[in-house]
CSV table of C-alpha atoms and ligand atoms in Angstrom, one decimal:
chain,number,residue,atom,x,y,z
A,1,MET,CA,119.4,123.3,108.2
A,2,ASN,CA,118.3,124.1,111.8
A,3,GLU,CA,116.6,127.2,110.5
A,4,GLY,CA,114.6,125.1,108.1
A,5,ILE,CA,113.7,122.7,111.0
A,6,GLU,CA,112.5,125.6,113.2
A,7,GLN,CA,110.4,127.0,110.4
A,8,LEU,CA,108.8,123.7,109.7
A,9,LYS,CA,108.1,123.1,113.3
A,10,GLU,CA,106.4,126.5,113.4
A,11,ALA,CA,104.3,125.7,110.3
A,12,LEU,CA,103.4,122.4,111.9
A,13,SER,CA,102.2,124.1,115.0
A,14,PHE,CA,99.6,125.8,112.7
A,15,SER,CA,98.7,122.6,110.8
A,16,PRO,CA,99.8,119.6,112.9
A,17,GLU,CA,98.1,117.1,110.6
A,18,ASN,CA,100.0,118.2,107.5
A,19,ILE,CA,101.7,115.0,106.7
A,20,PRO,CA,103.8,116.1,103.7
A,21,LEU,CA,105.2,118.8,105.9
A,22,ARG,CA,105.9,116.5,108.8
A,23,LEU,CA,107.6,114.0,106.5
A,24,HIS,CA,109.9,116.7,105.2
A,25,LEU,CA,110.7,117.8,108.8
A,26,ALA,CA,111.6,114.2,109.6
A,27,GLU,CA,113.9,114.0,106.5
A,28,LEU,CA,115.7,117.2,107.5
A,29,MET,CA,116.2,115.8,111.0
A,30,VAL,CA,117.7,112.6,109.5
A,31,LYS,CA,120.0,114.7,107.4
A,32,GLY,CA,121.0,116.6,110.5
A,33,PHE,CA,121.6,113.3,112.4
A,34,MET,CA,118.9,114.2,114.8
A,35,LEU,CA,117.8,110.5,114.7
A,36,ASP,CA,115.7,110.4,117.8
A,37,ASP,CA,113.8,113.4,116.8
A,38,ALA,CA,113.3,112.1,113.3
A,39,ALA,CA,112.0,108.8,114.8
A,40,ALA,CA,109.5,110.7,116.9
A,41,GLN,CA,108.2,112.6,113.9
A,42,TYR,CA,107.7,109.4,111.9
A,43,GLN,CA,105.9,107.8,114.8
A,44,GLU,CA,103.7,110.9,115.0
A,45,ILE,CA,102.8,110.6,111.3
A,46,LEU,CA,102.0,106.9,111.9
A,47,ASN,CA,99.7,108.0,114.7
A,48,ILE,CA,97.9,110.4,112.4
A,49,ASN,CA,97.9,108.1,109.4
A,50,TYR,CA,98.4,104.5,110.3
A,51,GLY,CA,100.5,102.6,107.8
A,52,ASN,CA,101.8,105.7,105.9
A,53,ASP,CA,104.4,104.1,103.6
A,54,LYS,CA,106.8,107.0,103.5
A,55,ALA,CA,106.8,107.2,107.3
A,56,ARG,CA,107.4,103.5,107.7
A,57,LYS,CA,110.3,103.6,105.2
A,58,GLY,CA,111.7,106.6,107.0
A,59,LEU,CA,111.4,105.0,110.4
A,60,ALA,CA,113.1,101.8,109.2
A,61,ASN,CA,115.9,103.8,107.8
A,62,VAL,CA,116.3,105.7,111.1
A,63,PHE,CA,116.4,102.4,113.1
A,64,TYR,CA,119.0,101.2,110.7
A,65,LYS,CA,121.1,104.3,111.2
A,66,GLN,CA,120.7,103.9,115.0
A,67,LYS,CA,121.9,100.4,114.7
A,68,LYS,CA,118.6,99.1,116.0
A,69,PHE,CA,118.7,96.3,113.4
A,70,SER,CA,116.0,94.0,114.7
A,71,ALA,CA,113.6,96.9,115.0
A,72,ALA,CA,114.4,98.0,111.5
A,73,ILE,CA,113.9,94.4,110.2
A,74,LEU,CA,110.4,94.3,111.7
A,75,VAL,CA,109.4,97.5,109.8
A,76,TYR,CA,111.1,96.3,106.6
A,77,GLU,CA,109.3,93.0,106.8
A,78,ALA,CA,106.0,94.6,107.2
A,79,LEU,CA,106.7,96.9,104.2
A,80,MET,CA,107.8,93.8,102.2
A,81,ALA,CA,104.6,92.0,103.1
A,82,ASP,CA,102.6,94.9,101.7
A,83,ASN,CA,104.8,95.1,98.6
A,84,LYS,CA,105.7,98.6,99.5
A,85,ILE,CA,109.4,98.5,99.1
A,86,VAL,CA,111.5,97.8,96.0
A,87,GLY,CA,114.9,98.1,94.4
A,88,GLU,CA,117.6,100.0,96.2
A,89,GLU,CA,115.2,100.8,99.1
A,90,LEU,CA,115.8,97.1,100.1
A,91,VAL,CA,119.6,97.6,100.5
A,92,PRO,CA,119.5,98.7,104.2
A,93,PHE,CA,117.2,95.8,104.8
A,94,VAL,CA,119.8,93.5,103.5
A,95,LYS,CA,122.5,95.1,105.6
A,96,CYS,CA,120.3,94.8,108.7
A,97,LEU,CA,119.8,91.1,108.0
A,98,ILE,CA,123.5,90.6,107.6
A,99,LYS,CA,124.1,92.3,110.9
A,100,GLU,CA,121.7,90.0,112.6
A,101,ASN,CA,123.3,87.0,111.0
A,102,SER,CA,120.3,86.1,108.9
A,103,HIS,CA,122.3,85.4,105.8
A,104,ASN,CA,119.8,83.3,104.0
A,105,GLU,CA,117.1,85.9,104.2
A,106,ALA,CA,119.7,88.5,103.3
A,107,ILE,CA,120.5,86.6,100.1
A,108,GLU,CA,116.8,86.3,99.2
A,109,ILE,CA,116.3,90.0,99.5
A,110,TYR,CA,119.5,90.9,97.8
A,111,LYS,CA,118.5,88.8,94.9
A,112,LYS,CA,115.4,90.9,94.6
A,113,VAL,CA,117.6,94.1,94.5
A,114,LEU,CA,119.8,92.6,91.8
A,115,GLN,CA,116.8,91.6,89.8
A,116,GLN,CA,115.2,95.0,90.0
A,117,VAL,CA,118.4,97.1,89.7
A,118,PRO,CA,120.6,95.2,87.2
A,119,GLY,CA,124.2,95.9,87.8
A,120,PHE,CA,123.8,97.0,91.4
A,121,LYS,CA,126.9,96.7,93.5
A,122,ASP,CA,127.7,97.2,97.1
A,123,GLU,CA,131.0,96.2,98.5
A,124,GLU,CA,129.9,95.7,102.0
A,125,ILE,CA,127.2,93.3,101.0
A,126,ASP,CA,129.1,91.6,98.2
A,127,SER,CA,132.0,90.8,100.4
A,128,THR,CA,129.7,89.1,102.9
A,129,LEU,CA,127.3,87.4,100.7
A,130,ARG,CA,129.7,86.7,97.8
A,131,MET,CA,127.1,87.4,95.2
A,132,PRO,CA,128.5,87.8,91.6
A,133,THR,CA,129.2,91.4,90.8
A,134,MET,CA,130.6,92.9,87.7
A,135,GLY,CA,134.1,92.8,89.2
A,136,ASN,CA,134.3,89.1,89.9
A,137,LYS,CA,131.8,87.9,87.3
A,138,ARG,CA,134.4,86.3,85.1
A,139,ARG,CA,135.8,84.3,87.9
A,140,MET,CA,132.4,83.1,88.8
A,141,ASP,CA,131.7,82.2,85.2
A,142,GLU,CA,134.9,80.3,84.9
A,143,ASP,CA,134.0,78.4,88.0
A,144,GLY,CA,131.0,77.3,86.1
A,145,ASP,CA,128.6,79.0,88.5
A,146,ASP,CA,125.4,80.4,87.3
A,147,ASP,CA,125.4,84.1,86.9
A,148,PHE,CA,122.2,85.2,88.5
A,149,GLU,CA,122.1,88.7,87.0
A,150,ASP,CA,122.6,87.4,83.5
A,151,ASP,CA,119.8,84.9,83.8
A,152,ILE,CA,117.5,87.5,85.0
A,153,ASP,CA,118.4,89.9,82.2
A,154,ASP,CA,118.0,87.3,79.5
A,155,MET,CA,114.7,86.1,80.7
A,156,PHE,CA,113.0,89.4,81.3
A,157,GLY,CA,114.9,91.8,79.2
A,158,GLY,CA,116.3,93.9,82.0
A,159,ASN,CA,114.4,96.4,84.0
A,160,GLU,CA,111.9,98.8,82.7
A,161,PHE,CA,112.9,102.4,83.2
A,162,GLU,CA,110.7,103.9,85.9
A,163,ASP,CA,109.2,107.3,85.8
A,164,GLY,CA,111.5,109.6,87.7
A,165,GLY,CA,111.0,111.5,90.9
A,166,SER,CA,110.2,115.1,91.3
A,167,ASP,CA,113.3,117.0,90.2
A,168,PHE,CA,112.8,120.4,88.9
A,169,LEU,CA,113.9,119.4,85.4
A,170,MET,CA,112.4,119.9,82.0
A,171,GLU,CA,111.7,116.8,80.1
A,172,LYS,CA,109.9,115.8,76.9
A,173,PRO,CA,107.9,112.7,77.7
A,174,ASP,CA,107.2,110.0,75.1
A,175,LEU,CA,104.1,108.9,76.9
A,176,LYS,CA,100.8,109.5,75.1
A,177,PHE,CA,97.2,109.3,76.2
A,178,GLU,CA,96.9,105.9,74.6
A,179,ASP,CA,99.5,104.7,77.1
A,180,VAL,CA,97.2,105.6,79.9
A,181,GLY,CA,94.6,102.8,80.4
A,182,GLY,CA,91.0,103.8,80.7
A,183,MET,CA,90.2,107.3,82.0
A,184,LYS,CA,88.1,108.4,79.0
A,185,LYS,CA,86.3,111.0,80.9
A,186,VAL,CA,89.4,112.6,82.5
A,187,LYS,CA,91.2,112.6,79.2
A,188,ASN,CA,88.3,114.3,77.6
A,189,GLU,CA,88.2,117.0,80.3
A,190,ILE,CA,91.9,117.7,79.8
A,191,SER,CA,91.5,117.8,76.1
A,192,LEU,CA,88.6,120.3,76.2
A,193,LYS,CA,89.9,122.5,79.0
A,194,ILE,CA,93.5,122.8,78.1
A,195,ILE,CA,94.6,121.0,74.9
A,196,GLN,CA,92.0,122.3,72.5
A,197,PRO,CA,92.3,126.0,73.6
A,198,LEU,CA,96.0,125.6,72.9
A,199,LYS,CA,95.5,124.2,69.5
A,200,ASN,CA,92.5,126.4,68.4
A,201,PRO,CA,92.9,129.7,70.3
A,202,ASP,CA,90.8,131.6,67.6
A,203,LEU,CA,87.9,129.3,67.9
A,204,TYR,CA,87.7,129.7,71.6
A,205,LYS,CA,88.0,133.5,71.2
A,206,ALA,CA,85.2,133.5,68.6
A,207,PHE,CA,82.9,131.8,71.1
A,208,GLY,CA,83.9,134.2,73.8
A,209,LYS,CA,85.3,131.3,75.8
A,210,LYS,CA,88.0,132.3,78.2
A,211,THR,CA,91.0,130.2,78.3
A,212,GLY,CA,93.6,129.8,80.9
A,213,GLY,CA,93.6,128.3,84.4
A,214,GLY,CA,94.4,124.7,85.2
A,215,ILE,CA,93.0,121.4,86.2
A,216,LEU,CA,93.4,119.9,89.7
A,217,LEU,CA,93.5,116.1,89.6
A,218,TYR,CA,92.6,114.3,92.8
A,219,GLY,CA,92.1,110.8,93.9
A,220,PRO,CA,93.6,107.8,95.7
A,221,PRO,CA,97.3,107.1,95.4
A,222,GLY,CA,98.7,105.1,92.4
A,223,CYS,CA,95.8,105.8,90.1
A,224,GLY,CA,97.8,107.6,87.5
A,225,LYS,CA,97.6,111.3,88.2
A,226,THR,CA,101.3,111.9,87.7
A,227,TYR,CA,101.3,109.5,84.8
A,228,LEU,CA,98.4,111.2,83.1
A,229,ALA,CA,100.0,114.7,83.6
A,230,LYS,CA,103.1,113.4,81.8
A,231,ALA,CA,101.1,111.8,79.1
A,232,THR,CA,99.3,115.2,78.6
A,233,ALA,CA,102.6,116.7,77.7
A,234,GLY,CA,103.5,113.8,75.4
A,235,GLU,CA,100.1,114.0,73.7
A,236,ILE,CA,100.8,117.5,72.4
A,237,ASP,CA,104.5,117.1,72.1
A,238,ALA,CA,105.0,119.7,74.8
A,239,LYS,CA,107.7,120.0,77.4
A,240,PHE,CA,107.0,118.9,81.0
A,241,ILE,CA,108.1,120.5,84.2
A,242,ASN,CA,107.3,118.6,87.3
A,243,ILE,CA,107.4,120.6,90.5
A,244,GLY,CA,107.4,118.2,93.4
A,245,LEU,CA,106.9,118.7,97.1
A,246,HIS,CA,110.5,119.2,97.7
A,247,ASP,CA,110.8,122.1,95.3
A,248,ILE,CA,107.8,123.7,96.8
A,249,LEU,CA,109.1,123.3,100.3
A,250,ASP,CA,112.4,124.8,99.3
A,251,MET,CA,110.6,127.8,98.0
A,252,TRP,CA,108.6,128.1,101.2
A,253,MET,CA,111.7,128.2,103.2
A,254,GLY,CA,113.4,130.6,100.9
A,255,ASN,CA,116.3,128.2,100.3
A,256,SER,CA,115.8,128.0,96.7
A,257,GLU,CA,117.1,130.1,93.9
A,258,LYS,CA,114.6,128.5,91.5
A,259,ASN,CA,111.7,130.5,92.9
A,260,LEU,CA,108.2,130.2,91.7
A,261,HIS,CA,108.5,133.1,89.4
A,262,GLU,CA,111.4,131.5,87.6
A,263,VAL,CA,109.5,128.2,87.2
A,264,PHE,CA,106.6,130.0,85.6
A,265,ALA,CA,109.0,132.1,83.4
A,266,GLN,CA,110.8,128.9,82.3
A,267,ALA,CA,107.5,127.3,81.3
A,268,ARG,CA,106.4,130.5,79.4
A,269,ASN,CA,109.7,130.6,77.5
A,270,ASN,CA,109.4,127.0,76.6
A,271,ALA,CA,105.7,127.0,75.5
A,272,PRO,CA,104.0,124.7,74.8
A,273,CYS,CA,104.8,123.4,78.2
A,274,VAL,CA,102.9,121.4,80.9
A,275,LEU,CA,103.6,122.8,84.3
A,276,PHE,CA,102.7,120.1,86.8
A,277,PHE,CA,102.5,120.7,90.6
A,278,ASP,CA,102.5,117.4,92.4
A,279,GLU,CA,101.1,117.2,95.9
A,280,VAL,CA,99.8,120.7,95.6
A,281,ASP,CA,98.0,120.4,99.0
A,282,ALA,CA,101.3,121.2,100.5
A,283,ILE,CA,101.2,124.7,98.9
A,284,GLY,CA,97.5,125.0,99.0
A,285,ALA,CA,97.1,124.1,102.7
A,286,SER,CA,94.5,126.5,104.0
A,287,ARG,CA,96.0,129.9,104.0
A,288,SER,CA,94.2,130.8,107.2
A,289,ASP,CA,96.2,128.0,108.9
A,290,LEU,CA,99.4,129.6,107.9
A,291,LYS,CA,98.6,133.1,109.0
A,292,GLY,CA,101.8,134.9,109.9
A,293,SER,CA,103.8,132.1,108.6
A,294,SER,CA,106.6,132.6,106.1
A,295,MET,CA,104.8,130.4,103.7
A,296,ARG,CA,101.9,132.7,103.0
A,297,HIS,CA,104.1,134.8,100.8
A,298,VAL,CA,104.8,131.9,98.5
A,299,ILE,CA,101.2,130.9,98.3
A,300,ASN,CA,100.2,134.5,97.3
A,301,GLN,CA,102.9,134.5,94.7
A,302,PHE,CA,101.7,131.3,93.3
A,303,LEU,CA,98.2,132.6,92.9
A,304,ALA,CA,99.5,135.8,91.2
A,305,GLU,CA,101.6,133.8,88.8
A,306,MET,CA,98.7,131.5,88.1
A,307,ASP,CA,96.5,134.5,87.4
A,308,GLY,CA,99.1,135.7,84.9
A,309,VAL,CA,99.0,139.1,86.5
A,310,GLU,CA,102.2,140.3,85.0
A,311,HIS,CA,102.8,137.8,82.2
A,312,SER,CA,100.4,135.9,80.1
A,313,ASN,CA,100.4,132.2,80.6
A,314,ASP,CA,99.6,131.5,76.9
A,315,GLY,CA,100.9,128.1,75.9
A,316,VAL,CA,101.4,127.0,79.5
A,317,LEU,CA,99.2,124.2,80.6
A,318,ILE,CA,98.9,124.0,84.3
A,319,LEU,CA,98.0,120.8,86.1
A,320,ALA,CA,98.2,119.9,89.7
A,321,ALA,CA,97.6,116.7,91.7
A,322,THR,CA,96.6,115.9,95.2
A,323,ASN,CA,95.4,113.1,97.4
A,324,ALA,CA,93.8,115.6,99.7
A,325,PRO,CA,91.7,118.1,97.8
A,326,TRP,CA,89.9,119.0,101.0
A,327,SER,CA,93.2,120.5,102.3
A,328,VAL,CA,93.6,122.8,99.3
A,329,ASP,CA,92.6,126.4,100.0
A,330,SER,CA,89.4,127.4,98.1
A,331,ALA,CA,91.3,130.4,96.7
A,332,PHE,CA,93.0,127.9,94.4
A,333,ARG,CA,89.7,127.0,92.9
A,334,ARG,CA,88.6,130.4,91.8
A,335,PRO,CA,87.9,131.0,88.1
A,336,GLY,CA,91.1,131.2,86.1
A,337,ARG,CA,92.9,129.1,88.6
A,338,PHE,CA,92.2,125.4,89.2
A,339,ASP,CA,88.6,125.9,88.2
A,340,ARG,CA,88.3,122.3,87.1
A,341,VAL,CA,88.7,119.7,89.7
A,342,VAL,CA,88.7,116.2,88.3
A,343,PHE,CA,88.4,112.9,90.1
A,344,VAL,CA,90.9,110.3,89.0
A,345,ALA,CA,89.3,107.1,90.1
A,346,PRO,CA,90.8,103.6,90.2
A,347,PRO,CA,90.5,102.2,86.7
A,348,ASP,CA,87.2,100.5,85.7
A,349,THR,CA,87.1,97.0,84.2
A,350,GLU,CA,88.1,98.2,80.8
A,351,GLY,CA,90.8,100.4,82.2
A,352,ARG,CA,92.2,97.6,84.3
A,353,VAL,CA,92.4,95.4,81.2
A,354,GLU,CA,94.4,98.2,79.5
A,355,VAL,CA,96.7,98.7,82.4
A,356,LEU,CA,97.4,95.0,82.7
A,357,LYS,CA,98.0,94.7,79.0
A,358,ARG,CA,100.4,97.6,79.0
A,359,HIS,CA,102.4,96.4,82.0
A,360,LEU,CA,102.6,92.8,80.7
A,361,LYS,CA,104.0,93.9,77.4
A,362,GLY,CA,107.4,92.4,76.8
A,363,LYS,CA,107.1,89.8,79.5
A,364,PRO,CA,106.9,86.1,78.7
A,365,THR,CA,103.3,85.2,79.1
A,366,GLU,CA,100.8,82.6,77.9
A,367,GLU,CA,97.5,83.8,76.5
A,368,ILE,CA,96.2,85.8,79.4
A,369,ASP,CA,92.5,86.1,80.2
A,370,LEU,CA,92.7,89.7,81.0
A,371,ALA,CA,89.0,90.0,81.7
A,372,ALA,CA,89.3,87.3,84.4
A,373,VAL,CA,92.2,89.2,86.1
A,374,ALA,CA,90.3,92.5,85.8
A,375,LYS,CA,87.3,90.8,87.5
A,376,VAL,CA,89.3,89.9,90.7
A,377,THR,CA,91.0,93.3,90.9
A,378,GLU,CA,88.0,95.6,91.5
A,379,GLU,CA,89.2,98.9,93.1
A,380,TYR,CA,92.8,98.1,92.5
A,381,SER,CA,94.8,101.2,91.4
A,382,GLY,CA,97.1,101.2,88.4
A,383,ALA,CA,100.1,100.9,90.8
A,384,ASP,CA,98.4,97.9,92.5
A,385,LEU,CA,98.0,96.2,89.2
A,386,LYS,CA,101.6,96.8,88.5
A,387,ALA,CA,102.5,95.2,91.8
A,388,VAL,CA,100.3,92.2,91.0
A,389,ILE,CA,102.3,91.7,87.8
A,390,ASP,CA,105.5,92.1,89.7
A,391,ILE,CA,104.5,89.4,92.1
A,392,ALA,CA,103.5,87.0,89.3
A,393,THR,CA,106.8,87.7,87.6
A,394,GLU,CA,108.6,86.7,90.7
A,395,TYR,CA,106.8,83.4,91.0
A,396,LYS,CA,107.8,82.6,87.4
A,397,LEU,CA,111.3,83.8,88.0
A,398,GLU,CA,111.7,81.3,90.8
A,399,ASP,CA,110.2,78.5,88.7
A,400,SER,CA,112.4,79.4,85.8
A,401,LEU,CA,115.5,79.4,87.9
A,402,ALA,CA,114.6,76.0,89.4
A,403,LYS,CA,113.7,74.5,86.0
A,404,GLY,CA,116.4,76.2,84.0
A,405,SER,CA,113.9,77.2,81.3
A,406,ILE,CA,111.6,80.2,80.8
A,407,GLU,CA,108.3,79.6,82.5
A,408,LYS,CA,105.6,81.9,81.2
A,409,ILE,CA,103.2,83.9,83.3
A,410,THR,CA,99.7,82.5,83.3
A,411,THR,CA,96.2,83.8,84.1
A,412,LYS,CA,96.3,81.7,87.2
A,413,ASP,CA,99.6,83.3,88.4
A,414,LEU,CA,98.0,86.7,88.1
A,415,ILE,CA,94.9,85.7,90.0
A,416,LYS,CA,97.0,84.2,92.7
A,417,ALA,CA,99.2,87.3,92.9
A,418,ALA,CA,96.0,89.5,93.2
A,419,LYS,CA,95.1,87.5,96.3
A,420,GLN,CA,98.5,88.3,97.8
A,421,HIS,CA,98.4,92.0,97.0
A,422,LYS,CA,95.3,93.7,98.3
A,423,ASN,CA,94.2,97.0,96.9
A,424,THR,CA,95.6,100.1,98.5
A,425,THR,CA,92.8,102.5,97.7
A,426,ALA,CA,90.4,101.5,100.4
A,427,GLU,CA,92.0,103.6,103.1
A,428,TRP,CA,91.8,106.7,100.9
A,429,PHE,CA,88.1,106.1,100.2
A,430,SER,CA,87.3,105.8,103.9
A,431,THR,CA,88.6,109.3,104.4
A,432,ALA,CA,87.2,110.7,101.2
A,433,ARG,CA,83.7,109.3,102.0
A,434,ASN,CA,83.5,111.6,105.0
A,435,TYR,CA,84.4,114.7,103.1
A,436,ALA,CA,82.1,113.7,100.3
A,437,LEU,CA,79.2,113.3,102.7
A,438,TYR,CA,79.7,116.1,105.2
A,439,ALA,CA,81.8,118.8,103.4
A,440,ASN,CA,80.4,118.7,99.9
A,441,GLU,CA,78.5,122.0,99.8
A,442,THR,CA,79.3,122.8,96.2
A,443,GLY,CA,79.0,119.3,95.0
A,444,LEU,CA,82.7,119.2,94.5
A,445,TYR,CA,83.0,115.6,95.6
A,446,ASN,CA,79.9,114.2,93.8
A,447,ASP,CA,82.2,112.1,91.7
A,448,ILE,CA,83.4,110.3,94.8
A,449,LEU,CA,79.8,109.6,95.9
A,450,ASP,CA,79.0,108.3,92.4
A,451,TYR,CA,82.0,106.1,92.4
A,452,MET,CA,81.1,104.7,95.8
A,453,LYS,CA,77.5,104.4,94.7
A,454,ILE,CA,76.2,106.5,97.6
A,455,LYS,CA,73.0,108.4,97.0
A,456,LYS,CA,73.4,112.2,96.9
B,1,LIG,N1,95.7,104.3,83.9
B,1,LIG,C1,96.9,103.8,84.0
B,1,LIG,N2,97.5,103.2,82.9
B,1,LIG,C2,98.7,102.7,82.9
B,1,LIG,N3,99.5,102.7,84.0
B,1,LIG,C3,99.0,103.2,85.1
B,1,LIG,C4,97.7,103.8,85.2
B,1,LIG,N4,97.4,104.2,86.4
B,1,LIG,C5,98.6,104.0,87.1
B,1,LIG,N5,99.5,103.4,86.3
B,1,LIG,C6,100.8,102.9,86.8
B,1,LIG,O1,100.9,103.1,88.2
B,1,LIG,C7,102.0,103.9,88.5
B,1,LIG,C8,101.6,104.9,89.5
B,1,LIG,O2,100.8,105.9,89.0
B,1,LIG,P1,101.0,107.4,89.4
B,1,LIG,O3,102.3,107.7,90.0
B,1,LIG,O4,100.7,108.3,88.2
B,1,LIG,O5,99.9,107.6,90.5
B,1,LIG,P2,99.4,108.9,91.2
B,1,LIG,O6,97.9,109.0,91.1
B,1,LIG,O7,100.2,110.1,90.8
B,1,LIG,O8,99.7,108.5,92.7
B,1,LIG,P3,100.2,109.4,94.0
B,1,LIG,O9,98.9,110.0,94.5
B,1,LIG,O10,100.7,108.4,94.9
B,1,LIG,O11,101.1,110.4,93.5
B,1,LIG,C9,102.4,104.6,87.1
B,1,LIG,O12,103.7,104.9,87.0
B,1,LIG,C10,101.9,103.6,86.1
B,1,LIG,O13,103.0,102.7,85.9
B,2,LIG,MG1,101.7,111.2,91.8
């Protein structure tokens, strides 16, 4: 553990603004109970990137562990106001509220947890707040009390299964391109560059077109990069391996048995397979920054594997995603590597209609004027739209509980919810704009300029 911390500190001394790296360091510190140090790292991240969600969540959690409950509550409240915290993440918030004797608020938040994670139980909370849990459900029902969880389940059909985290696991996604709203151009690029060569290798050979290499998806958070990568695998009935930041960092620090070579080997053995590197800026962070650091080795190995030096990557589709393409070493973009760099913008009007339609499916709604909602959600990401629907759902849930009948979501609810949840892409664009204007030698970021309607 300490060794990992030292290595990360060393790496950070070379690239102090590498936020994924600093977040990981803070997490390791939390694990090692170095709470003051962890808090300092989170604060530092917030200095570099004001409002960073992961850092705020981490900091709140550290405060909670340090028993600084009122400080934790402040951070949690801010996260709640921004709609940045859901499900079990709310549990420590509930506990802080209990410790501070704010029982009513604790109950409100705990209801949200139960609504979002049906069947959730926590002895400490349950014993204080006396919410119905599976164990004492019957007793509550006999008492004639309403069972909150049942109501919620009946009304909204339980909770949708969320796309998982970044475990190094092989899956076979059911998602298809049609499940991804909008993004015609991006889907087309993926199809031409990696799907068609896989399906028609002879045709590509006949035209002397080289295949191989991968696509780097970039853009603001929540606009469907990870989602699209998964759908690419589903589209061609391929397997999907998601290599997340933690896997990569483990490799960097030599902690991991599942080294890069094994990942590529597993993908090759299971072809067709989509190999997806999420937050690739963490690996691709300028190699010159990392001179002499133990991480260089992994980067070079990554490039060799990608080039297929020893083994051909036939049948392996390589995708990567990043929010910070400007931090990715240019060596990654050479021919045969990530030679296609594709901007994944917030969904256009048509895309927003599709995203809304998809996420409203299965919820009780009146006839919704999707175009009207799309109109007031300009520049909202897919994740933002999902948040808007979640907020509208909450309004209706409250109404339904009060009235004892199912109140349907209306267009008005969605528009009101959109006012409450502002889009989260603006911050990204304010950074991206500078790179697109002042570090755009090869026209790499023209798509950003086009999107922002800035003249080239
Ligand atoms: N075009 C879309 N169609 C349908 N759902 C979408 C779309 N874009 C985003 N979403 C929804 O938003 C969620 C977040 O998207 P996703 O995680 O793919 O974003 P991302 O671009 O990978 O973000 P990050 O940069 O933060 O990793 C998805 O799980 C999905 O539910
Ligand atoms: Mg993602």
